[in-house]
XYZ file of C-alpha atoms in Angstrom:
496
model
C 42.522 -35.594 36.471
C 39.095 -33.903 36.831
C 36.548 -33.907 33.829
C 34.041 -31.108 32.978
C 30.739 -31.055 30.935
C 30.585 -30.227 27.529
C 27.810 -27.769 26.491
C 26.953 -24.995 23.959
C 30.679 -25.519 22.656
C 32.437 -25.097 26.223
C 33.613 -27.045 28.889
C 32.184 -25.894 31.660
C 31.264 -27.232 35.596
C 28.040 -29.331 36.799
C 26.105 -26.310 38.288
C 26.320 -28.249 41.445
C 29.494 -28.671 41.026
C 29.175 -32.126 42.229
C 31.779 -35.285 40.829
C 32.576 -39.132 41.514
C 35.209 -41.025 41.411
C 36.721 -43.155 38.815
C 37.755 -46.242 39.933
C 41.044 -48.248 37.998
C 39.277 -52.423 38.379
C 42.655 -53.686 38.529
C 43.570 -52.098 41.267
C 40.169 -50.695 43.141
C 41.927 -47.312 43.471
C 40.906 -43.818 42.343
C 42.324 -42.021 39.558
C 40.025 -39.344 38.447
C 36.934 -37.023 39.410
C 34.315 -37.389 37.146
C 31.943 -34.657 36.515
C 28.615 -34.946 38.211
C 25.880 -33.901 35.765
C 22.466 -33.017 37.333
C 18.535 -32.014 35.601
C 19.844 -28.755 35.693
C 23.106 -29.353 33.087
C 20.589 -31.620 31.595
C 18.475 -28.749 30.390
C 21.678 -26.479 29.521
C 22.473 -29.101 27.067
C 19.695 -29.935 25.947
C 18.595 -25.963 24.937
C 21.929 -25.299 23.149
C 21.361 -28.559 20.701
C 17.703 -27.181 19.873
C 19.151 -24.012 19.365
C 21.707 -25.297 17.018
C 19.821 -27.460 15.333
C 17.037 -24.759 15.219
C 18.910 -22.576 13.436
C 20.344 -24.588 11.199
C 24.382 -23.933 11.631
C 24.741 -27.577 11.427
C 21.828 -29.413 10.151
C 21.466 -26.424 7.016
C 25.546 -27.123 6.353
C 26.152 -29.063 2.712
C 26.645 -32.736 3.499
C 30.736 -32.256 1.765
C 31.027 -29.712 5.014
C 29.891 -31.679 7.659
C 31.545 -35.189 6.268
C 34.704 -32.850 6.172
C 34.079 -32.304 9.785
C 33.590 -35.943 10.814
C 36.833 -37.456 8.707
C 38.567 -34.141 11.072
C 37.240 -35.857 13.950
C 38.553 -39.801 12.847
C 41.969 -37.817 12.083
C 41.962 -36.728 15.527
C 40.806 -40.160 17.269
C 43.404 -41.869 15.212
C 46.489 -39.176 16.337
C 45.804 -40.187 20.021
C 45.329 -43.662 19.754
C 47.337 -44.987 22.250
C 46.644 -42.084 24.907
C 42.963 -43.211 24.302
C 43.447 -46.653 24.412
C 45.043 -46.290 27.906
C 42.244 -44.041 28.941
C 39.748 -47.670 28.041
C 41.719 -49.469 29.506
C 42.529 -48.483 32.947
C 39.102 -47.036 33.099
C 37.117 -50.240 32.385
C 39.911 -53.372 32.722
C 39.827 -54.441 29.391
C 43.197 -55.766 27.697
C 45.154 -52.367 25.825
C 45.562 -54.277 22.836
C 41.399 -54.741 22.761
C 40.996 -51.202 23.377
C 43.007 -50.169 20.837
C 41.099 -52.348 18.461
C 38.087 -49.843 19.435
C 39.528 -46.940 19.287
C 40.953 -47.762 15.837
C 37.143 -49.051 14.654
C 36.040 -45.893 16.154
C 37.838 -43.514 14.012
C 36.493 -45.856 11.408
C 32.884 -45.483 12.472
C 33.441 -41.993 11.650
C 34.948 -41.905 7.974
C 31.714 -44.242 7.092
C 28.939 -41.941 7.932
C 31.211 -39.297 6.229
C 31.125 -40.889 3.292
C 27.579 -42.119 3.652
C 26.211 -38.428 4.076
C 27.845 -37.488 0.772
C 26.698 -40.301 -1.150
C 23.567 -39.527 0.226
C 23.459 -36.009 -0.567
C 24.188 -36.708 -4.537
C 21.322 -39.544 -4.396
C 18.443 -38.428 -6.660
C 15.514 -36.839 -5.094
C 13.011 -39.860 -4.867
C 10.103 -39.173 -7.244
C 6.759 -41.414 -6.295
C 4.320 -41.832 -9.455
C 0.928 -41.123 -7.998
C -1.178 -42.177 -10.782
C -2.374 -39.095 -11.439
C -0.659 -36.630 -14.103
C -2.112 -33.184 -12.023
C 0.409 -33.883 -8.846
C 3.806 -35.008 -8.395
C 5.201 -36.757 -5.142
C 8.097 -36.354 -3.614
C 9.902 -38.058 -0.420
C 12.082 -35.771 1.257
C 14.604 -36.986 4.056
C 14.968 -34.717 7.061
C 17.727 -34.993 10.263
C 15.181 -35.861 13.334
C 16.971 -33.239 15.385
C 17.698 -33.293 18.717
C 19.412 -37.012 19.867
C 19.968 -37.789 23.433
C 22.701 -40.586 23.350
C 22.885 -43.151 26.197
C 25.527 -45.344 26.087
C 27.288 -48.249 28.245
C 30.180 -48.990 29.768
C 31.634 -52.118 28.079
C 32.865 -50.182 24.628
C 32.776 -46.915 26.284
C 33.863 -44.002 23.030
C 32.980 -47.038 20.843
C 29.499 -47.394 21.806
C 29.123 -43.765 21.977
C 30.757 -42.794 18.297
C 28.054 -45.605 16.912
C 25.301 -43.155 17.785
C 27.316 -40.132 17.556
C 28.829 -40.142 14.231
C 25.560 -41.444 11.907
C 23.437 -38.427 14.276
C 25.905 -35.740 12.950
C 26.581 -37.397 9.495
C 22.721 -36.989 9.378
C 22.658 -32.915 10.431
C 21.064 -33.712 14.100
C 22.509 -32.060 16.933
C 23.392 -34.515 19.798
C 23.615 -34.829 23.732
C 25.680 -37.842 25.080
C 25.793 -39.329 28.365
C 27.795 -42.076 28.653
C 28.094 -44.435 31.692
C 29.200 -43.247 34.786
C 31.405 -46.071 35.361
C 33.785 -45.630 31.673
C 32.978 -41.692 31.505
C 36.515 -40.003 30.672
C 36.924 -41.475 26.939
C 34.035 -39.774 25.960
C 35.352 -36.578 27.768
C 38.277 -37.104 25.227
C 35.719 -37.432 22.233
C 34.366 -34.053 23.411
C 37.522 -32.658 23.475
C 38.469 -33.515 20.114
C 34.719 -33.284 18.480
C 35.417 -28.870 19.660
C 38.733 -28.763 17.991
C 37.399 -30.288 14.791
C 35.092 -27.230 14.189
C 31.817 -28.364 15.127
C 29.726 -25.524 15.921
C 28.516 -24.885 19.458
C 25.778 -26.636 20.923
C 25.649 -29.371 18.098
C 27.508 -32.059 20.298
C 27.103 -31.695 24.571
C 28.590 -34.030 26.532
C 26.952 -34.804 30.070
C 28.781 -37.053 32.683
C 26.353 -38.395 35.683
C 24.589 -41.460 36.977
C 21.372 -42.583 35.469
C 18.891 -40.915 38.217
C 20.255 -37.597 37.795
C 21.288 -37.486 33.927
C 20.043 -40.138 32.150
C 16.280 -40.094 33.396
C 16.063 -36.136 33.243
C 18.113 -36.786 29.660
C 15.285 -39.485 28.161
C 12.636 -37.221 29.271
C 12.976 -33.457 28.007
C 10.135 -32.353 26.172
C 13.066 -30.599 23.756
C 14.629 -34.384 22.888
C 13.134 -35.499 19.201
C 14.906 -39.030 19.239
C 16.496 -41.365 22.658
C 19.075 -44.070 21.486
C 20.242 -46.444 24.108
C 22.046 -49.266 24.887
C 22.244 -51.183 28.130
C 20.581 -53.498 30.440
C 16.796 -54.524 29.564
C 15.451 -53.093 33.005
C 16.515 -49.569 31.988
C 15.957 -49.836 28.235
C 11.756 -50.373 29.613
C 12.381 -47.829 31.724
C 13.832 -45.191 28.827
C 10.957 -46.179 26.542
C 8.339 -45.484 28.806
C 9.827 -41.783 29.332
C 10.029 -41.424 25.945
C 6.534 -42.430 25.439
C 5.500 -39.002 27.446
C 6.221 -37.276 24.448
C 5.582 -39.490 21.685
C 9.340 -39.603 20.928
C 12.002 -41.688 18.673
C 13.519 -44.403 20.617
C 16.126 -46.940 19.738
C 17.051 -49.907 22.016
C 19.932 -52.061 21.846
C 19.329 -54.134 24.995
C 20.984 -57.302 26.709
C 21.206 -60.768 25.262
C 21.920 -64.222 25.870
C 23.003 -65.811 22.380
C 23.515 -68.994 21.115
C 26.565 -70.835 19.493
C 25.209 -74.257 17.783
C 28.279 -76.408 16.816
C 27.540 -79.723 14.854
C 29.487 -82.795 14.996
C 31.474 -82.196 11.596
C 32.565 -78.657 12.901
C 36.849 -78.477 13.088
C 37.421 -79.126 17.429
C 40.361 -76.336 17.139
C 38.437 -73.829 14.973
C 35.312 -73.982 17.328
C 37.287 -73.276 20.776
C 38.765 -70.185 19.050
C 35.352 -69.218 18.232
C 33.578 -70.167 21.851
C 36.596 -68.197 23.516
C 36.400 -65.559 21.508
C 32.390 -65.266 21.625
C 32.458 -64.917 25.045
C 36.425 -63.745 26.795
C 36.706 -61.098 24.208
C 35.985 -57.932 26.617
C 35.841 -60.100 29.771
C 32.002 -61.355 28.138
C 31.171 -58.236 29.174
C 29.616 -58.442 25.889
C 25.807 -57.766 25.171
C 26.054 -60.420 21.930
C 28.345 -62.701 23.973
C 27.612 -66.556 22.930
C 27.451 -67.475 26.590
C 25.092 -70.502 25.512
C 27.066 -73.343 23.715
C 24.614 -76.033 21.812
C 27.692 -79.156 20.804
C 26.192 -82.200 18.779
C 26.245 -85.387 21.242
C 29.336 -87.050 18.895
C 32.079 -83.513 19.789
C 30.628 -82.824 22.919
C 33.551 -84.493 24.992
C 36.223 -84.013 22.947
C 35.057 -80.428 22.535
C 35.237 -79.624 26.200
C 38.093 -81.267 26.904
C 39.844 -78.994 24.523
C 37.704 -75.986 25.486
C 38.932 -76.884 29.186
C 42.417 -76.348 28.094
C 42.489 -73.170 26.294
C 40.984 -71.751 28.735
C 42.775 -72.771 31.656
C 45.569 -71.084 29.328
C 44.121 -67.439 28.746
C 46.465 -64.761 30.515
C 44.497 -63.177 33.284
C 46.060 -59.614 34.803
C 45.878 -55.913 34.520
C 44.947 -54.474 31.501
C 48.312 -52.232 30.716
C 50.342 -55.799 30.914
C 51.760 -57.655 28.524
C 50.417 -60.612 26.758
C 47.057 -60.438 28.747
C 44.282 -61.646 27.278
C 41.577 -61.330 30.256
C 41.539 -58.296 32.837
C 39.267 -57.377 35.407
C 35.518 -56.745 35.900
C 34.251 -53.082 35.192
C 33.006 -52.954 38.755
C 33.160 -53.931 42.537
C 29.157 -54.079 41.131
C 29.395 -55.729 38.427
C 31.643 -58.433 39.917
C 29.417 -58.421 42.671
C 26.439 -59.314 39.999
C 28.474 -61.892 38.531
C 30.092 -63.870 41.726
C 25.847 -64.414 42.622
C 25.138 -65.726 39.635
C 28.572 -68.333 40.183
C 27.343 -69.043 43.525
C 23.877 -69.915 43.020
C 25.177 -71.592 39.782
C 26.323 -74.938 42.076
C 22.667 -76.028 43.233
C 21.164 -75.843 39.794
C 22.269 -79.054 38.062
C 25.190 -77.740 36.242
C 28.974 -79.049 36.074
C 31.826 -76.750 37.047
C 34.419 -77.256 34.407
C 36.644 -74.477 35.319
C 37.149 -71.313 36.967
C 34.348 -70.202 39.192
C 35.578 -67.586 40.995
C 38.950 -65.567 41.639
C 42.049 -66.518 39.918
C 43.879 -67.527 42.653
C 46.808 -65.351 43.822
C 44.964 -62.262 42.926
C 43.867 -60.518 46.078
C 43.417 -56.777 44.304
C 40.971 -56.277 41.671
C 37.992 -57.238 40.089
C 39.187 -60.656 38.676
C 36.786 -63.543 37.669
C 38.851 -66.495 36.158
C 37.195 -67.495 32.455
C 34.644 -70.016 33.618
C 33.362 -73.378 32.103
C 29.847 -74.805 32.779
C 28.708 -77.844 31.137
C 25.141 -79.837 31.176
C 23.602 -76.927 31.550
C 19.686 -77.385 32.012
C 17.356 -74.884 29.942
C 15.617 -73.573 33.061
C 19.066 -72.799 35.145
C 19.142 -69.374 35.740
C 23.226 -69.331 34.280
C 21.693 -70.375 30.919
C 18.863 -68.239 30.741
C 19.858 -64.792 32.236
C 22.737 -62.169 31.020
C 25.622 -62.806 33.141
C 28.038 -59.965 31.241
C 30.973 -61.613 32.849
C 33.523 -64.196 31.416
C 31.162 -67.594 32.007
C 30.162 -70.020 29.497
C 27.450 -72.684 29.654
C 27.580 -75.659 27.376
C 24.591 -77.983 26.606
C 24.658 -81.105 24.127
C 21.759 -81.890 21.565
C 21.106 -84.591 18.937
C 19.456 -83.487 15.712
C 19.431 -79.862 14.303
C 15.396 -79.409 15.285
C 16.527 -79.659 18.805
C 19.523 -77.547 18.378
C 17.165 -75.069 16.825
C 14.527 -75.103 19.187
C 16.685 -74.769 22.074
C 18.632 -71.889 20.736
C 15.561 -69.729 20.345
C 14.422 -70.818 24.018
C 15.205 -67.380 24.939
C 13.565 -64.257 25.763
C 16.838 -62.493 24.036
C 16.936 -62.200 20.402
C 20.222 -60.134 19.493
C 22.677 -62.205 18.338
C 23.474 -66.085 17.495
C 26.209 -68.275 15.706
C 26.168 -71.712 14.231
C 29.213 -73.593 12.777
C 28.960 -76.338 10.518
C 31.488 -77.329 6.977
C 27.989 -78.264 5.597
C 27.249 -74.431 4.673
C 23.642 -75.481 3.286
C 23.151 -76.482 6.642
C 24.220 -73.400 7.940
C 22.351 -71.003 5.848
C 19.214 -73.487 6.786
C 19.801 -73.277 10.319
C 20.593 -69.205 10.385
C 17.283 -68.824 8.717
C 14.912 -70.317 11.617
C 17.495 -68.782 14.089
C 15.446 -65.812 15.907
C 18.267 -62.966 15.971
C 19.173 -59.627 14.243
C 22.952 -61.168 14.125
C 23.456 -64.261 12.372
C 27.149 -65.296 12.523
C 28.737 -68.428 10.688
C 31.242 -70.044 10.999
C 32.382 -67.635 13.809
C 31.225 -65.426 16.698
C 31.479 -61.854 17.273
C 33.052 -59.998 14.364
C 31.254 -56.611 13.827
C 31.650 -54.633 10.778
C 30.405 -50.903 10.904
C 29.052 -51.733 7.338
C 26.405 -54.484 8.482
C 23.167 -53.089 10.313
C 23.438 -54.301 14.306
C 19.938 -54.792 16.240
C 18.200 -57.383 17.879
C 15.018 -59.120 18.340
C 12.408 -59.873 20.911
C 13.752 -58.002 24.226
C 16.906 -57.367 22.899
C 15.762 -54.148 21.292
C 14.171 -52.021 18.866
C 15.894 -50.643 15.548
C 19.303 -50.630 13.979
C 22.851 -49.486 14.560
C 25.733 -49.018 11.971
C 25.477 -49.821 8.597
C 22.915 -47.791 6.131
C 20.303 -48.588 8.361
C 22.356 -47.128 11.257
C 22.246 -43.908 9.001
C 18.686 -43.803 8.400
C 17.381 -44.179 11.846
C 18.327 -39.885 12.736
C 15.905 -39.064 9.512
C 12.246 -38.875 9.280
C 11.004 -39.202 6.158
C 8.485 -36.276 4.773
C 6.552 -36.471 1.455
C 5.836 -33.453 -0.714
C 2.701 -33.687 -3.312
C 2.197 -30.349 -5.426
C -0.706 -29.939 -7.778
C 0.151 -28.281 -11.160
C -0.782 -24.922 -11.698
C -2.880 -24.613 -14.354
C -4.932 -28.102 -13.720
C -8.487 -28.083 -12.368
C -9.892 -29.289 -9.231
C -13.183 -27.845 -8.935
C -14.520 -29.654 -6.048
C -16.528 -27.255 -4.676
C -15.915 -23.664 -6.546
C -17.091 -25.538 -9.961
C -19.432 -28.207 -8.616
C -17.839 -31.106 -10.455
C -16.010 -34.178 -9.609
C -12.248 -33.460 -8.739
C -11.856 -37.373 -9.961
């Protein structure tokens, strides 16, 4: 299989005609050239989505015609499910049935912001009462018209359809460039975004590494709005291009949550929630709850049983059976991670489990689900994004501690707490510094509830209404009646 670009509503050749490989993790072998995007397709795509949104052929459309468009596209995502899924997962490693949870929610991603733009559309025209009977204001939404879509590797059409599908619900014209590492869903996406109808140059697909996509991408003078999401380091390095121009930037950026368990919490119902908070998607996971806060009184018994499950999760290629954890994006990203498990043994904290390759599994990018407990604050494991399948666990004593050591964190995107005392809960969510608040559980994401994070864990929100209003700007309209009198300086009065 080789990929192409997707520009001005064709498929069409890097005009270097460069490509990389795609590499299977679970078996470190090659089974597709990627298209190499360079500055060059960059500004292809980039003039064909002015020019469309320019002109208006999609942004001018009724919302009814463009939501039709959009459910088209969720028909088609949903008739290839499976060949999709299998794309995911041999591409990145991650379990099929996992990926086929994503593609499903993807499809789903797009009926909401169908349905959104129409509601929209019939909303009355917001009237502001100005205090003065001689004007009338009005506040007028507008698309913010060109997007340039950055998106990672670890949900990889997912990610993408989050900022795709509100952008088009919303009449902007959009260029994505998705990871080089999980590129050839989103190839799909393009495929089935042209045979839905949407006109040319509205949606452009770009394949290439960040130096010679997404850095040309984040900085054209012709880009009104950059949403990303990925690793801090870049996000700072995104905003600071955008910044050249002044430009509409939304971050969605690493983070390093917190799960605070008290005492009275069920033992059985929490390790569900700690394994799936952090194995779902190998933790490769921006809102994993890799930090584990366990009242002194469950501590014990709670890793004991955490200890386990885990040593019972299925570990193995992605297309298998019954698997439940497969293999590490990356020789990279494994790379990353097996430093951060070997410098993890000098700082103080207790190996419970795993730590390294499964054993009998010489091919592939496997990390078995590890277990660290007594974590100290300062160790690097408890303070820095791992995105790998590693857990630390720390105990505390009163819910002020619990609290303050949960916001310890330069990371502000997501956090859990599970208690039965739900007053408690709500107490504790509120002084919780996150954009995600989950109780009683970790990691469920609805497409209805906004998705952002605090501190350096981004700027704005995805999904939900507010996911929707972030591609508008928001214009306001005062006219002055016709026959009323100003007379400022013609009649020498007092306009007042």
């Amino acid at each position: 299989m080789t990929t192409r670009l997707y520009i001005d509503g064709a498929f069409c050749a890097p005009v270097k005609g460069g490509s990389f490989a795609a590499i299977d993790p679970a078996t470190e072998q090659e089974f597709a050239q990627v298209a190499a995007a360079t500055g060059e397709d960059v500004d292809l795509a980039v003039r064909a989505a002015r020019r469309s949104f320019d002109n208006g052929v999609w942004a001018e459309l009724p919302a009814s015609d463009r939501a039709a468009t959009l459910r088209r596209i969720a028909e088609g995502i949903r008739a290839e499910t499976p060949a999709l899924a299998a794309i995911e997962t041999r591409d990145n490693g991650k379990p099929l049935p996992e990926a086929i949870w994503d593609i499903e929610d993807a499809a789903f991603v797009f009926d909401y912001y169908a349905d959104l733009a129409e509601a929209d559309a019939k909303a009355p025209l917001r009237t502001i009462d100005l205090g003065d009977d001689r004007f009338d204001g009005r506040v007028w939404r507008e698309p913010v018209g060109v997007v340039a879509a950055i998106t990672p590797w670890n949900f990889p059409m997912l990610m993408a359809v989050w900022k795709v599908a509100p952008a088009l619900a919303a009449g902007c014209s959009v260029v994505l460039k998705p990871s080089e590492l999980c590129a050839l869903s989103c190839h799909e996406l393009a495929r089935i975004i042209d045979a839905a109808g949407v006109p040319a140059g509205v949606f452009n697909l770009l394949t290439g590494d960040g130096p010679s996509a997404g850095a040309p991408l984040s900085e054209h003078p012709l880009v009104d709005k950059v949403a990303f999401t990925g690793s801090v380091a870049t996000g700072r390095r995104v905003m600071q291009a955008a910044s050249a121009g002044i430009r509409t930037v939304s971050l969605e950026l690493g983070g390093k949550s917190p799960f605070v368990i008290f005492d009275d919490a069920d033992i059985d119902r929490a390790v569900e929630w700690i394994l799936f908070g952090i194995f779902w998607n190998k933790g490769e996971v921006c809102s994993a709850t890799s930090r584990v806060l366990v009242q002194k009184a469950l501590y014990q018994p709670l890793l004991a049983r955490l200890k386990e499950a885990t040593e019972a999760i299925t570990i193995g290629p992605g297309d298998q059976d019954g698997i439940k954890l497969g293999p590490i994006v990356s020789k990279s990203q494994y790379d990353k991670i097996m430093g951060f498990l070997d410098r993890a043994q000098g700082n103080g904290a207790r190996l419970i489990t795993g730590g390294g390759r499964p054993q009998r599994m010489e091919t592939g990018y496997f990390i078995a689900p590890t277990i660290y407990a007594d974590v100290p604050p300062e160790a690097e494991i408890w303070r820095e994004e791992i995105f790998g399948p590693v857990v630390c666990l720390a105990p505390f004593e009163t819910e002020e501690e619990a609290i303050h050591l949960a916001n310890d964190s330069p990371f502000g995107l997501a956090a859990a707490v599970m208690s039965h005392d739900l007053d408690r809960c709500d107490r504790v969510a509120a002084k919780l510094r996150a954009g995600i608040i989950w109780i009683n559980c970790s990691q469920p994401t609805f497409t209805q509830a906004p998705w952002g994070g605090y501190k350096t864990s981004g700027i704005g929100r995805e999904l939900g209404r507010e996911g929707f209003d972030a591609y508008f700007e928001t214009k306001q309209v005062t006219r002055f009646a016709r026959d009323a009198d100003w007379g400022w300086y013609l009649s020498g009065g007092d306009a007042q």
